[in-house]
Amino acid sequence: TWIETEDGQSRTLDQMDYWVEPVDVDGTLTGEASFTVPGDLPMGWHRVVAESEGLRATTPLVVAPYRLDPEAITGARQWGFMTQVYAMRSAGSWGMGDLHDLRTLAAWSGRELGAGFVLINPLHAASPVAPMSPSPYLLVTRRFANPMYLRVEDIPEFRRLSSAVTTRIEQLAAELRTLNATNELLDRDAVWSAKRVALEAIHLAGLTDERRADFDAFCADEGSGLRDFATWCAITDVHGTDAAAWPADLGHPASAGVAAFRQGHADVVDFHMWMQWLIAEQMAATQEAARESGMAIGVMHDLAVGVHPEGSDAWALQDVLANGVSVGAPPDMYNQMGQ
């Protein structure tokens, strides 16, 4: 057993004198061994490698500092605004706040007020079909974001649309902007319905060779996680949110039925991956504007504790998640049973 350090070095581990009786695991007699980790390993991401009777196993080993020093990272003590992005609307919002609005707030508060950060609600993805959950904590995945937060007009391909398509999109936006000045509850489904029409039109317009290369690189970096999420979204588009009503052969992401579905609905799967690329771009642009305004930290994201039991993570990661395990939050005025 040895450690492969982050800088490419290899160090053999000394075994501890600690005996554990072997046990039968699925017909294989399996033992346990303990090893001493050197106290002088450098900070970083290392890898432990164990070999026994022709079998090899690896696991990450992370060496972190004993204590973090916030002042060394961010300087003096910071202050900032806390906001729910969906409720932070401007004259250009489509009835709900978006990443353009967040960028405006971050840049203004950093430049004019000296704020060090802006803290926001989770931007995790929700179901792509109505009804969209009003809670940012009842999400389908923690790994990807909700394209509802996209500012349509900030997408580079928007400027390449025909005048007829642009006019139609502007009509959709104008209808929703009338909601910005009202005190009615937010209508997520109306916002997403209009934005999806606009986004589908922009997706259909295609990409330049340079932008296509960037998109392909993003998909390669995100790997199977993005592909599975986009596939789940496409299945939900076709068969609805009730997974129990899906065809039986779509129950597992690695099934032949899912592979066939993905191939038969390649354009829809590509559309959902493309939206994740766009929102990653707009989130990066927002953080860049925040830091350029003088913010020491920039945008601070919230992270939900869990995911919806019928969401994309529950489907894609079903082999490693335990069914029937749930976490709860206290009830509130909108949800007496808790989240």
Coordinates of N, CA, C and O in Angstrom, one line a residue, residues 16-22 32:
M16 N 0.1 -0.9 10.3 CA -0.1 -0.9 11.8 C -0.4 -2.3 12.3 O -1.0 -3.1 11.6
D17 N 0.0 -2.5 13.5 CA -0.3 -3.8 14.1 C -1.7 -3.8 14.7 O -1.9 -3.6 15.9
Y18 N -2.6 -4.0 13.8 CA -4.0 -3.9 14.2 C -4.8 -5.0 13.5 O -5.1 -4.9 12.3
W19 N -5.2 -6.0 14.3 CA -5.8 -7.2 13.7 C -7.3 -7.1 13.7 O -7.9 -6.8 14.7
V20 N -8.0 -7.4 12.5 CA -9.4 -7.5 12.4 C -9.7 -8.8 11.7 O -9.2 -9.1 10.7
E21 N -10.6 -9.6 12.3 CA -11.0 -10.9 11.8 C -11.6 -10.7 10.4 O -12.6 -9.9 10.3
P22 N -11.2 -11.5 9.4 CA -11.8 -11.4 8.1 C -13.3 -11.8 8.1 O -13.7 -12.6 9.0
E32 N -9.3 -6.6 6.8 CA -9.0 -5.2 6.9 C -7.6 -4.9 7.4 O -7.1 -5.6 8.2

